[in-house]
PDB file of C-alpha atoms in Angstrom:
ATOM      1  CA  MET A 146      59.093 -18.586-101.433  1.00 57.00           C
ATOM      2  CA  LYS A 147      60.392 -15.117-102.210  1.00 63.00           C
ATOM      3  CA  SER A 148      57.019 -14.134-103.654  1.00 64.00           C
ATOM      4  CA  LYS A 149      55.233 -15.201-100.472  1.00 68.00           C
ATOM      5  CA  LEU A 150      57.769 -13.281 -98.391  1.00 72.00           C
ATOM      6  CA  LYS A 151      57.084 -10.122-100.405  1.00 66.00           C
ATOM      7  CA  SER A 152      53.350 -10.603 -99.862  1.00 71.00           C
ATOM      8  CA  ILE A 153      53.912 -10.899 -96.113  1.00 78.00           C
ATOM      9  CA  GLU A 154      55.998  -7.731 -96.110  1.00 74.00           C
ATOM     10  CA  GLN A 155      53.258  -5.928 -98.069  1.00 73.00           C
ATOM     11  CA  ALA A 156      50.660  -7.104 -95.550  1.00 76.00           C
ATOM     12  CA  ASP A 157      52.853  -5.836 -92.714  1.00 77.00           C
ATOM     13  CA  LEU A 158      52.957  -2.402 -94.336  1.00 75.00           C
ATOM     14  CA  SER A 159      49.174  -2.436 -94.622  1.00 78.00           C
ATOM     15  CA  LEU A 160      48.909  -3.269 -90.930  1.00 79.00           C
ATOM     16  CA  ARG A 161      51.251  -0.430 -90.002  1.00 80.00           C
ATOM     17  CA  GLY A 162      49.191   1.912 -92.144  1.00 78.00           C
ATOM     18  CA  SER A 163      45.991   0.803 -90.428  1.00 81.00           C
ATOM     19  CA  LEU A 164      47.521   1.387 -86.991  1.00 82.00           C
ATOM     20  CA  ALA A 165      48.712   4.858 -88.005  1.00 83.00           C
ATOM     21  CA  ASP A 166      45.270   5.696 -89.403  1.00 83.00           C
ATOM     22  CA  THR A 167      43.619   4.421 -86.225  1.00 85.00           C
ATOM     23  CA  ARG A 168      45.872   6.664 -84.148  1.00 86.00           C
ATOM     24  CA  LYS A 169      44.978   9.639 -86.302  1.00 88.00           C
ATOM     25  CA  ALA A 170      41.247   8.906 -86.050  1.00 89.00           C
ATOM     26  CA  LEU A 171      41.408   8.566 -82.262  1.00 91.00           C
ATOM     27  CA  LEU A 172      43.558  11.663 -81.865  1.00 90.00           C
ATOM     28  CA  THR A 173      41.337  13.713 -84.163  1.00 92.00           C
ATOM     29  CA  ALA A 174      38.236  12.667 -82.226  1.00 93.00           C
ATOM     30  CA  PHE A 175      39.970  13.457 -78.920  1.00 93.00           C
ATOM     31  CA  ILE A 176      41.042  16.884 -80.189  1.00 94.00           C
ATOM     32  CA  GLY A 177      37.475  17.469 -81.341  1.00 95.00           C
ATOM     33  CA  LEU A 178      36.140  16.653 -77.878  1.00 96.00           C
ATOM     34  CA  LEU A 179      38.661  18.909 -76.147  1.00 96.00           C
ATOM     35  CA  TYR A 180      37.734  21.689 -78.547  1.00 96.00           C
ATOM     36  CA  ALA A 181      34.002  21.175 -77.989  1.00 96.00           C
ATOM     37  CA  GLN A 182      34.463  21.225 -74.201  1.00 96.00           C
ATOM     38  CA  GLU A 183      36.476  24.419 -74.294  1.00 96.00           C
ATOM     39  CA  LYS A 184      34.096  26.015 -76.784  1.00 96.00           C
ATOM     40  CA  VAL A 185      31.247  25.602 -74.310  1.00 97.00           C
ATOM     41  CA  GLY A 186      33.356  27.532 -71.794  1.00 95.00           C
ATOM     42  CA  VAL A 187      34.165  30.249 -74.321  1.00 96.00           C
ATOM     43  CA  MET A 188      30.511  30.592 -75.333  1.00 96.00           C
ATOM     44  CA  GLN A 189      29.537  30.831 -71.666  1.00 96.00           C
ATOM     45  CA  SER A 190      32.099  33.601 -71.147  1.00 95.00           C
ATOM     46  CA  ILE A 191      30.748  35.459 -74.176  1.00 95.00           C
ATOM     47  CA  LEU A 192      27.219  35.045 -72.834  1.00 96.00           C
ATOM     48  CA  ASP A 193      28.319  36.528 -69.511  1.00 95.00           C
ATOM     49  CA  ILE A 194      29.870  39.488 -71.340  1.00 94.00           C
ATOM     50  CA  ARG A 195      26.726  40.026 -73.405  1.00 94.00           C
ATOM     51  CA  ALA A 196      24.506  39.740 -70.322  1.00 96.00           C
ATOM     52  CA  LYS A 197      26.541  42.315 -68.437  1.00 94.00           C
ATOM     53  CA  ASN A 198      26.540  44.569 -71.475  1.00 92.00           C
ATOM     54  CA  ALA A 199      22.765  44.275 -71.874  1.00 94.00           C
ATOM     55  CA  GLU A 200      22.269  45.107 -68.204  1.00 94.00           C
ATOM     56  CA  THR A 201      24.536  48.143 -68.472  1.00 92.00           C
ATOM     57  CA  ILE A 202      22.789  49.457 -71.586  1.00 93.00           C
ATOM     58  CA  ALA A 203      19.381  48.901 -69.984  1.00 94.00           C
ATOM     59  CA  LEU A 204      20.410  51.030 -67.013  1.00 92.00           C
ATOM     60  CA  GLN A 205      21.827  53.668 -69.339  1.00 91.00           C
ATOM     61  CA  TYR A 206      18.588  53.688 -71.339  1.00 92.00           C
ATOM     62  CA  GLU A 207      16.422  54.006 -68.251  1.00 92.00           C
ATOM     63  CA  SER A 208      18.504  56.973 -67.113  1.00 90.00           C
ATOM     64  CA  GLY A 209      18.081  58.601 -70.518  1.00 90.00           C
ATOM     65  CA  ARG A 210      21.721  58.278 -71.524  1.00 89.00           C
ATOM     66  CA  GLU A 211      21.296  55.618 -74.200  1.00 90.00           C
ATOM     67  CA  SER A 212      18.999  55.091 -77.175  1.00 93.00           C
ATOM     68  CA  TYR A 213      16.263  52.497 -77.465  1.00 94.00           C
ATOM     69  CA  GLY A 214      17.858  51.083 -80.616  1.00 94.00           C
ATOM     70  CA  ASN A 215      21.116  50.386 -78.802  1.00 93.00           C
ATOM     71  CA  ARG A 216      19.196  48.637 -76.051  1.00 94.00           C
ATOM     72  CA  LEU A 217      17.416  46.446 -78.617  1.00 96.00           C
ATOM     73  CA  GLN A 218      20.761  45.583 -80.189  1.00 94.00           C
ATOM     74  CA  THR A 219      22.325  44.477 -76.921  1.00 94.00           C
ATOM     75  CA  ASP A 220      19.230  42.407 -76.094  1.00 95.00           C
ATOM     76  CA  ALA A 221      19.488  40.738 -79.513  1.00 96.00           C
ATOM     77  CA  GLN A 222      23.189  40.054 -78.978  1.00 95.00           C
ATOM     78  CA  LEU A 223      22.356  38.447 -75.647  1.00 96.00           C
ATOM     79  CA  GLU A 224      19.820  36.137 -77.285  1.00 97.00           C
ATOM     80  CA  GLN A 225      22.320  35.283 -80.010  1.00 96.00           C
ATOM     81  CA  SER A 226      24.858  34.352 -77.333  1.00 96.00           C
ATOM     82  CA  LYS A 227      22.319  32.032 -75.721  1.00 97.00           C
ATOM     83  CA  THR A 228      21.753  30.350 -79.074  1.00 97.00           C
ATOM     84  CA  ASP A 229      25.510  30.036 -79.626  1.00 96.00           C
ATOM     85  CA  LEU A 230      25.904  28.412 -76.212  1.00 97.00           C
ATOM     86  CA  MET A 231      23.107  25.971 -76.982  1.00 97.00           C
ATOM     87  CA  GLN A 232      24.791  25.103 -80.283  1.00 97.00           C
ATOM     88  CA  ALA A 233      28.122  24.581 -78.516  1.00 97.00           C
ATOM     89  CA  LYS A 234      26.497  22.152 -76.085  1.00 96.00           C
ATOM     90  CA  LEU A 235      24.933  20.213 -78.959  1.00 97.00           C
ATOM     91  CA  ASP A 236      28.306  20.131 -80.702  1.00 96.00           C
ATOM     92  CA  LEU A 237      29.761  18.713 -77.493  1.00 96.00           C
ATOM     93  CA  LEU A 238      27.321  15.793 -77.647  1.00 95.00           C
ATOM     94  CA  THR A 239      28.328  15.181 -81.258  1.00 94.00           C
ATOM     95  CA  ALA A 240      32.022  15.221 -80.316  1.00 94.00           C
ATOM     96  CA  GLN A 241      31.375  12.752 -77.493  1.00 94.00           C
ATOM     97  CA  ARG A 242      29.625  10.395 -79.899  1.00 92.00           C
ATOM     98  CA  SER A 243      32.463  10.757 -82.377  1.00 92.00           C
ATOM     99  CA  LEU A 244      35.065   9.706 -79.810  1.00 91.00           C
ATOM    100  CA  ALA A 245      32.848   6.876 -78.548  1.00 91.00           C
ATOM    101  CA  SER A 246      32.571   5.588 -82.110  1.00 89.00           C
ATOM    102  CA  ALA A 247      36.328   5.931 -82.665  1.00 88.00           C
ATOM    103  CA  ILE A 248      37.141   3.770 -79.629  1.00 86.00           C
ATOM    104  CA  GLY A 249      34.539   1.175 -80.643  1.00 86.00           C
ATOM    105  CA  LEU A 250      31.764   1.720 -78.098  1.00 85.00           C
ATOM    106  CA  ASP A 251      28.437   0.297 -79.254  1.00 80.00           C
ATOM    107  CA  GLU A 252      26.335   2.533 -77.016  1.00 83.00           C
ATOM    108  CA  PHE A 253      26.619   6.216 -76.251  1.00 82.00           C
ATOM    109  CA  VAL A 254      28.574   7.055 -73.116  1.00 83.00           C
ATOM    110  CA  THR A 255      29.140  10.553 -71.794  1.00 87.00           C
ATOM    111  CA  LEU A 256      32.871  10.979 -72.288  1.00 90.00           C
ATOM    112  CA  VAL A 257      34.961  13.760 -70.802  1.00 91.00           C
ATOM    113  CA  ALA A 258      38.393  14.487 -72.239  1.00 89.00           C
ATOM    114  CA  SER A 259      40.992  15.399 -69.641  1.00 89.00           C
ATOM    115  CA  GLY A 260      43.417  18.242 -70.229  1.00 87.00           C
ATOM    116  CA  THR A 261      43.195  21.297 -72.440  1.00 89.00           C
ATOM    117  CA  LEU A 262      44.204  22.205 -75.964  1.00 90.00           C
ATOM    118  CA  THR A 263      47.824  23.328 -75.953  1.00 91.00           C
ATOM    119  CA  VAL A 264      50.395  24.165 -78.587  1.00 90.00           C
ATOM    120  CA  PRO A 265      52.067  20.918 -79.796  1.00 88.00           C
ATOM    121  CA  ASP A 266      55.803  20.525 -80.080  1.00 85.00           C
ATOM    122  CA  ALA A 267      57.379  21.987 -83.181  1.00 80.00           C
ATOM    123  CA  MET A 268      59.372  19.936 -85.679  1.00 80.00           C
ATOM    124  CA  PRO A 269      62.039  22.398 -86.818  1.00 74.00           C
ATOM    125  CA  GLY A 270      64.490  21.463 -89.522  1.00 75.00           C
ATOM    126  CA  MET A 271      62.711  18.296 -90.627  1.00 82.00           C
ATOM    127  CA  ASN A 272      64.509  16.839 -93.646  1.00 90.00           C
ATOM    128  CA  ILE A 273      61.706  16.215 -96.131  1.00 89.00           C
ATOM    129  CA  ASP A 274      63.903  14.354 -98.622  1.00 90.00           C
ATOM    130  CA  ALA A 275      65.190  12.023 -95.902  1.00 90.00           C
ATOM    131  CA  ALA A 276      61.789  11.404 -94.313  1.00 90.00           C
ATOM    132  CA  ALA A 277      59.761  10.801 -97.485  1.00 90.00           C
ATOM    133  CA  PRO A 278      61.300   7.394 -98.422  1.00 89.00           C
ATOM    134  CA  SER A 279      60.164   5.999 -95.054  1.00 88.00           C
ATOM    135  CA  MET A 280      56.500   6.864 -95.587  1.00 88.00           C
ATOM    136  CA  LEU A 281      54.234   3.849 -95.895  1.00 86.00           C
ATOM    137  CA  SER A 282      52.975   4.830 -99.340  1.00 87.00           C
ATOM    138  CA  VAL A 283      56.551   4.884-100.627  1.00 88.00           C
ATOM    139  CA  LEU A 284      57.511   1.664 -98.854  1.00 87.00           C
ATOM    140  CA  SER A 285      54.450  -0.045-100.326  1.00 86.00           C
ATOM    141  CA  ALA A 286      55.312   1.183-103.821  1.00 86.00           C
ATOM    142  CA  ARG A 287      58.889  -0.053-103.374  1.00 87.00           C
ATOM    143  CA  LYS A 288      57.611  -3.504-102.372  1.00 86.00           C
ATOM    144  CA  SER A 289      55.542  -3.545-105.556  1.00 84.00           C
ATOM    145  CA  VAL A 290      58.710  -2.854-107.541  1.00 82.00           C
ATOM    146  CA  GLU A 291      60.487  -5.709-105.784  1.00 81.00           C
ATOM    147  CA  GLN A 292      57.584  -8.031-106.531  1.00 80.00           C
ATOM    148  CA  SER A 293      57.649  -6.983-110.189  1.00 78.00           C
ATOM    149  CA  GLU A 294      61.401  -7.588-110.355  1.00 77.00           C
ATOM    150  CA  LEU A 295      60.820 -11.057-108.959  1.00 79.00           C
ATOM    151  CA  SER A 296      58.121 -11.666-111.576  1.00 76.00           C
ATOM    152  CA  VAL A 297      60.577 -10.697-114.329  1.00 72.00           C
ATOM    153  CA  LYS A 298      63.088 -13.229-113.014  1.00 75.00           C
ATOM    154  CA  GLN A 299      60.415 -15.909-112.742  1.00 70.00           C
ATOM    155  CA  ALA A 300      59.255 -15.229-116.311  1.00 68.00           C
ATOM    156  CA  GLY A 301      62.794 -15.761-117.596  1.00 62.00           C
ATOM    157  CA  ALA A 302      63.343 -18.801-115.411  1.00 57.00           C
ATOM    158  CA  SER A 303      60.665 -20.734-117.303  1.00 59.00           C
ATOM    159  CA  ALA A 304      63.066 -20.915-120.285  1.00 56.00           C
ATOM    160  CA  TYR A 305      65.840 -22.609-118.318  1.00 58.00           C
ATOM    161  CA  PRO A 306      66.318 -26.392-118.665  1.00 62.00           C
ATOM    162  CA  SER A 307      65.377 -28.582-115.755  1.00 63.00           C
ATOM    163  CA  LEU A 308      67.370 -31.628-114.662  1.00 60.00           C
ATOM    164  CA  THR A 309      65.605 -34.368-112.736  1.00 70.00           C
ATOM    165  CA  ALA A 310      67.432 -37.241-111.025  1.00 68.00           C
ATOM    166  CA  SER A 311      65.870 -40.423-109.700  1.00 71.00           C
ATOM    167  CA  GLN A 312      67.130 -43.643-108.149  1.00 73.00           C
ATOM    168  CA  SER A 313      65.720 -46.875-106.827  1.00 72.00           C
ATOM    169  CA  LEU A 314      67.076 -49.824-104.840  1.00 64.00           C
ATOM    170  CA  GLY A 315      65.367 -53.220-104.732  1.00 67.00           C
ATOM    171  CA  TRP A 316      65.716 -56.952-104.106  1.00 64.00           C
ATOM    172  CA  ASN A 317      64.227 -59.855-106.007  1.00 67.00           C
ATOM    173  CA  GLY A 318      64.224 -63.649-105.761  1.00 63.00           C
ATOM    174  CA  VAL A 319      62.037 -66.679-104.985  1.00 61.00           C
ATOM    175  CA  THR A 320      62.648 -66.706-101.234  1.00 66.00           C
ATOM    176  CA  GLU A 321      61.054 -64.586 -98.527  1.00 64.00           C
ATOM    177  CA  LEU A 322      64.252 -62.584 -98.026  1.00 63.00           C
ATOM    178  CA  PRO A 323      65.856 -62.454-101.499  1.00 66.00           C
ATOM    179  CA  LYS A 324      69.511 -61.659-101.816  1.00 66.00           C
ATOM    180  CA  ASN A 325      69.545 -60.448-105.408  1.00 69.00           C
ATOM    181  CA  ARG A 326      69.850 -56.669-105.150  1.00 69.00           C
ATOM    182  CA  ASN A 327      69.411 -54.199-108.016  1.00 71.00           C
ATOM    183  CA  TRP A 328      69.989 -50.458-108.111  1.00 70.00           C
ATOM    184  CA  GLN A 329      68.781 -48.027-110.770  1.00 72.00           C
ATOM    185  CA  LEU A 330      69.770 -44.411-111.443  1.00 70.00           C
ATOM    186  CA  GLY A 331      68.067 -42.115-113.912  1.00 67.00           C
ATOM    187  CA  LEU A 332      68.617 -38.560-115.169  1.00 67.00           C
ATOM    188  CA  SER A 333      66.100 -36.547-117.141  1.00 67.00           C
ATOM    189  CA  LEU A 334      66.856 -33.244-118.880  1.00 59.00           C
ATOM    190  CA  SER A 335      64.016 -31.170-120.309  1.00 64.00           C
ATOM    191  CA  TRP A 336      64.247 -27.903-122.187  1.00 58.00           C
ATOM    192  CA  PRO A 337      60.894 -26.078-122.591  1.00 61.00           C
ATOM    193  CA  ILE A 338      61.631 -24.640-126.027  1.00 58.00           C
ATOM    194  CA  PHE A 339      58.005 -24.521-127.158  1.00 56.00           C
ATOM    195  CA  SER A 340      56.247 -24.910-123.814  1.00 58.00           C
ATOM    196  CA  ASN A 341      52.801 -23.225-123.923  1.00 57.00           C
ATOM    197  CA  GLY A 342      53.422 -22.161-127.499  1.00 53.00           C
ATOM    198  CA  PRO A 343      56.342 -20.626-129.383  1.00 54.00           C
ATOM    199  CA  THR A 344      55.530 -17.031-128.289  1.00 63.00           C
ATOM    200  CA  TYR A 345      54.643 -17.734-124.661  1.00 59.00           C
ATOM    201  CA  LEU A 346      58.078 -17.008-123.217  1.00 62.00           C
ATOM    202  CA  ALA A 347      58.536 -13.747-125.109  1.00 67.00           C
ATOM    203  CA  ASN A 348      55.067 -12.549-124.172  1.00 67.00           C
ATOM    204  CA  ALA A 349      55.543 -13.498-120.516  1.00 68.00           C
ATOM    205  CA  LYS A 350      58.832 -11.601-120.345  1.00 71.00           C
ATOM    206  CA  ALA A 351      57.337  -8.556-122.077  1.00 75.00           C
ATOM    207  CA  SER A 352      54.328  -8.526-119.738  1.00 76.00           C
ATOM    208  CA  ALA A 353      56.472  -8.851-116.618  1.00 74.00           C
ATOM    209  CA  HIS A 354      58.821  -6.118-117.833  1.00 75.00           C
ATOM    210  CA  SER A 355      55.859  -3.847-118.581  1.00 81.00           C
ATOM    211  CA  GLN A 356      54.526  -4.352-115.059  1.00 83.00           C
ATOM    212  CA  LEU A 357      57.963  -3.542-113.686  1.00 80.00           C
ATOM    213  CA  LEU A 358      58.073  -0.263-115.608  1.00 85.00           C
ATOM    214  CA  LYS A 359      54.624   0.644-114.259  1.00 89.00           C
ATOM    215  CA  ALA A 360      55.683  -0.216-110.706  1.00 83.00           C
ATOM    216  CA  GLU A 361      58.832   1.925-111.030  1.00 85.00           C
ATOM    217  CA  ALA A 362      56.755   4.842-112.350  1.00 91.00           C
ATOM    218  CA  ALA A 363      54.324   4.392-109.455  1.00 87.00           C
ATOM    219  CA  LEU A 364      57.253   4.459-107.014  1.00 88.00           C
ATOM    220  CA  ARG A 365      58.546   7.725-108.447  1.00 91.00           C
ATOM    221  CA  SER A 366      55.048   9.193-108.254  1.00 92.00           C
ATOM    222  CA  ALA A 367      54.588   7.970-104.672  1.00 89.00           C
ATOM    223  CA  LEU A 368      57.906   9.515-103.641  1.00 92.00           C
ATOM    224  CA  PHE A 369      56.987  12.834-105.255  1.00 93.00           C
ATOM    225  CA  ASP A 370      53.569  12.831-103.571  1.00 92.00           C
ATOM    226  CA  ALA A 371      55.142  11.905-100.238  1.00 91.00           C
ATOM    227  CA  LYS A 372      57.527  14.854-100.377  1.00 93.00           C
ATOM    228  CA  TYR A 373      54.721  17.196-101.399  1.00 93.00           C
ATOM    229  CA  ASN A 374      52.384  15.978 -98.645  1.00 92.00           C
ATOM    230  CA  LEU A 375      55.119  16.160 -96.013  1.00 92.00           C
ATOM    231  CA  GLN A 376      56.090  19.660 -97.092  1.00 92.00           C
ATOM    232  CA  SER A 377      52.458  20.760 -97.049  1.00 93.00           C
ATOM    233  CA  ALA A 378      51.789  19.215 -93.624  1.00 92.00           C
ATOM    234  CA  ALA A 379      54.980  20.674 -92.137  1.00 91.00           C
ATOM    235  CA  ALA A 380      54.095  24.101 -93.526  1.00 92.00           C
ATOM    236  CA  SER A 381      50.570  23.851 -92.106  1.00 93.00           C
ATOM    237  CA  LEU A 382      51.983  23.019 -88.685  1.00 94.00           C
ATOM    238  CA  GLU A 383      54.463  25.893 -88.810  1.00 92.00           C
ATOM    239  CA  VAL A 384      51.835  28.390 -89.952  1.00 94.00           C
ATOM    240  CA  GLY A 385      49.402  27.022 -87.375  1.00 95.00           C
ATOM    241  CA  MET A 386      51.863  27.588 -84.539  1.00 94.00           C
ATOM    242  CA  ALA A 387      52.508  31.134 -85.733  1.00 95.00           C
ATOM    243  CA  THR A 388      48.757  31.714 -85.927  1.00 96.00           C
ATOM    244  CA  VAL A 389      48.307  30.529 -82.338  1.00 96.00           C
ATOM    245  CA  ARG A 390      50.970  32.960 -81.123  1.00 96.00           C
ATOM    246  CA  THR A 391      49.373  35.827 -83.046  1.00 97.00           C
ATOM    247  CA  SER A 392      45.864  34.899 -81.881  1.00 97.00           C
ATOM    248  CA  LYS A 393      47.032  34.861 -78.250  1.00 97.00           C
ATOM    249  CA  LEU A 394      48.540  38.327 -78.608  1.00 97.00           C
ATOM    250  CA  LEU A 395      45.346  39.620 -80.185  1.00 97.00           C
ATOM    251  CA  LEU A 396      43.274  37.993 -77.440  1.00 97.00           C
ATOM    252  CA  ASP A 397      45.365  39.567 -74.678  1.00 97.00           C
ATOM    253  CA  ALA A 398      45.062  42.946 -76.389  1.00 97.00           C
ATOM    254  CA  ALA A 399      41.300  42.530 -76.862  1.00 97.00           C
ATOM    255  CA  ARG A 400      40.788  41.676 -73.196  1.00 96.00           C
ATOM    256  CA  GLN A 401      42.791  44.697 -72.094  1.00 97.00           C
ATOM    257  CA  ARG A 402      40.988  47.019 -74.514  1.00 96.00           C
ATOM    258  CA  HIS A 403      37.623  45.699 -73.314  1.00 95.00           C
ATOM    259  CA  GLU A 404      38.437  46.460 -69.699  1.00 94.00           C
ATOM    260  CA  GLU A 405      39.599  49.951 -70.607  1.00 95.00           C
ATOM    261  CA  GLY A 406      36.653  50.528 -72.952  1.00 94.00           C
ATOM    262  CA  GLU A 407      34.100  49.586 -70.330  1.00 91.00           C
ATOM    263  CA  ILE A 408      35.552  52.120 -67.923  1.00 93.00           C
ATOM    264  CA  LYS A 409      35.603  54.828 -70.581  1.00 94.00           C
ATOM    265  CA  TYR A 410      32.029  54.082 -71.686  1.00 91.00           C
ATOM    266  CA  LEU A 411      30.664  54.273 -68.160  1.00 89.00           C
ATOM    267  CA  ALA A 412      32.607  57.497 -67.674  1.00 90.00           C
ATOM    268  CA  GLY A 413      31.001  58.922 -70.790  1.00 89.00           C
ATOM    269  CA  THR A 414      34.229  59.340 -72.763  1.00 93.00           C
ATOM    270  CA  LEU A 415      33.527  56.521 -75.229  1.00 92.00           C
ATOM    271  CA  ILE A 416      30.486  56.320 -77.485  1.00 93.00           C
ATOM    272  CA  TYR A 417      28.333  53.203 -77.689  1.00 91.00           C
ATOM    273  CA  GLN A 418      29.416  52.175 -81.186  1.00 93.00           C
ATOM    274  CA  ASN A 419      33.103  52.270 -80.317  1.00 94.00           C
ATOM    275  CA  TRP A 420      32.463  50.236 -77.201  1.00 91.00           C
ATOM    276  CA  GLN A 421      30.515  47.702 -79.269  1.00 92.00           C
ATOM    277  CA  ASP A 422      33.402  47.428 -81.711  1.00 95.00           C
ATOM    278  CA  ILE A 423      35.781  46.738 -78.835  1.00 95.00           C
ATOM    279  CA  GLU A 424      33.447  44.120 -77.388  1.00 94.00           C
ATOM    280  CA  GLN A 425      32.997  42.406 -80.740  1.00 94.00           C
ATOM    281  CA  SER A 426      36.762  42.295 -81.162  1.00 96.00           C
ATOM    282  CA  LEU A 427      36.987  40.469 -77.843  1.00 95.00           C
ATOM    283  CA  VAL A 428      34.307  37.973 -78.860  1.00 95.00           C
ATOM    284  CA  SER A 429      36.046  37.309 -82.181  1.00 96.00           C
ATOM    285  CA  ALA A 430      39.467  37.013 -80.521  1.00 96.00           C
ATOM    286  CA  GLU A 431      38.206  34.447 -77.997  1.00 96.00           C
ATOM    287  CA  GLN A 432      36.832  32.245 -80.764  1.00 96.00           C
ATOM    288  CA  SER A 433      39.799  32.736 -83.096  1.00 96.00           C
ATOM    289  CA  TYR A 434      42.295  31.673 -80.438  1.00 97.00           C
ATOM    290  CA  LEU A 435      40.376  28.484 -79.650  1.00 96.00           C
ATOM    291  CA  ASN A 436      39.991  27.690 -83.361  1.00 96.00           C
ATOM    292  CA  SER A 437      43.720  28.202 -83.921  1.00 97.00           C
ATOM    293  CA  LEU A 438      44.516  25.707 -81.152  1.00 97.00           C
ATOM    294  CA  LYS A 439      42.272  23.103 -82.749  1.00 96.00           C
ATOM    295  CA  THR A 440      43.770  23.722 -86.179  1.00 95.00           C
ATOM    296  CA  VAL A 441      47.392  23.424 -85.067  1.00 96.00           C
ATOM    297  CA  ASN A 442      46.731  20.198 -83.148  1.00 95.00           C
ATOM    298  CA  THR A 443      44.919  18.717 -86.128  1.00 94.00           C
ATOM    299  CA  SER A 444      47.866  19.681 -88.333  1.00 94.00           C
ATOM    300  CA  ARG A 445      50.263  17.914 -85.984  1.00 93.00           C
ATOM    301  CA  ALA A 446      48.077  14.791 -86.050  1.00 92.00           C
ATOM    302  CA  GLN A 447      48.162  14.834 -89.852  1.00 92.00           C
ATOM    303  CA  LEU A 448      51.941  15.188 -89.919  1.00 92.00           C
ATOM    304  CA  ASP A 449      52.349  12.346 -87.408  1.00 90.00           C
ATOM    305  CA  ASN A 450      50.158  10.168 -89.616  1.00 88.00           C
ATOM    306  CA  LEU A 451      52.333  10.852 -92.645  1.00 89.00           C
ATOM    307  CA  LEU A 452      55.426   9.997 -90.599  1.00 87.00           C
ATOM    308  CA  ASN A 453      53.870   6.636 -89.639  1.00 82.00           C
ATOM    309  CA  VAL A 454      53.684   7.370 -85.913  1.00 81.00           C
ATOM    310  CA  PRO A 455      52.079   4.154 -84.592  1.00 74.00           C
ATOM    311  CA  LEU A 456      49.188   3.701 -82.222  1.00 68.00           C
ATOM    312  CA  GLY A 457      50.316   4.185 -78.619  1.00 62.00           C
ATOM    313  CA  ASP A 458      52.886   6.933 -79.291  1.00 55.00           C
TER     314      ASP A 458
END
């Protein structure tokens, strides 16, 4: 009975793990779709910047104030931006299919994720040592230890004597309803000294004890891995949040510098190469900020999975 109960508890842990993994898969696919949607917008903004830049350089070239090589470069950058936008739209289709698959749709449906990528809540001061024992991998390993302990007890129990009692009550006689009653009581005591061979009991105990030692070692390893994985995931989340803050500051600075640089270039106080450097910094900052948002949300999903956050939360 106890063995069956342990098996049920182990199955329950497996179910909880499956639900947590399902949540992570759905959340990761949803984050991927949000990212793909916003990336299309970012690529469109970059295309608009490149188009305006190409138009400005073309006018400057026609007026004799800019070189032909610089005009060719801006035209090439514009074409590259068009290709990047096309790639972003194709990636969006892939992300939509990924989410459709995650939610179990048999046929492709154009899905649109509501909302935007934002910075997730922080988890400051998380006690790794206190949280690790509650991870499913550790709980599962502990159940294995309990099952092994039960096996050790069962192996030793086979050497105990067994007492069997029996009784019977009956009537006998020559008539249809005899009145002669008899009652019998029996006791049987058996001691399996050489059951299954003289070495069976010792070997069974040794095998069960060996399995227990392995289960205990696996539990220690699972606990160590749980602490390491939690620490790594928590660190990734913390670094990711810091990266988002830094990326936003760099993006704000890049946007401001681009506005100022455009004015200076048109006024003739900024050379083409410096203006291009400023513009490229803006393009890189736009993409870096969006990538940092995706990374930090993915890190939070991974940490939630390790903490066994169930489906629906």
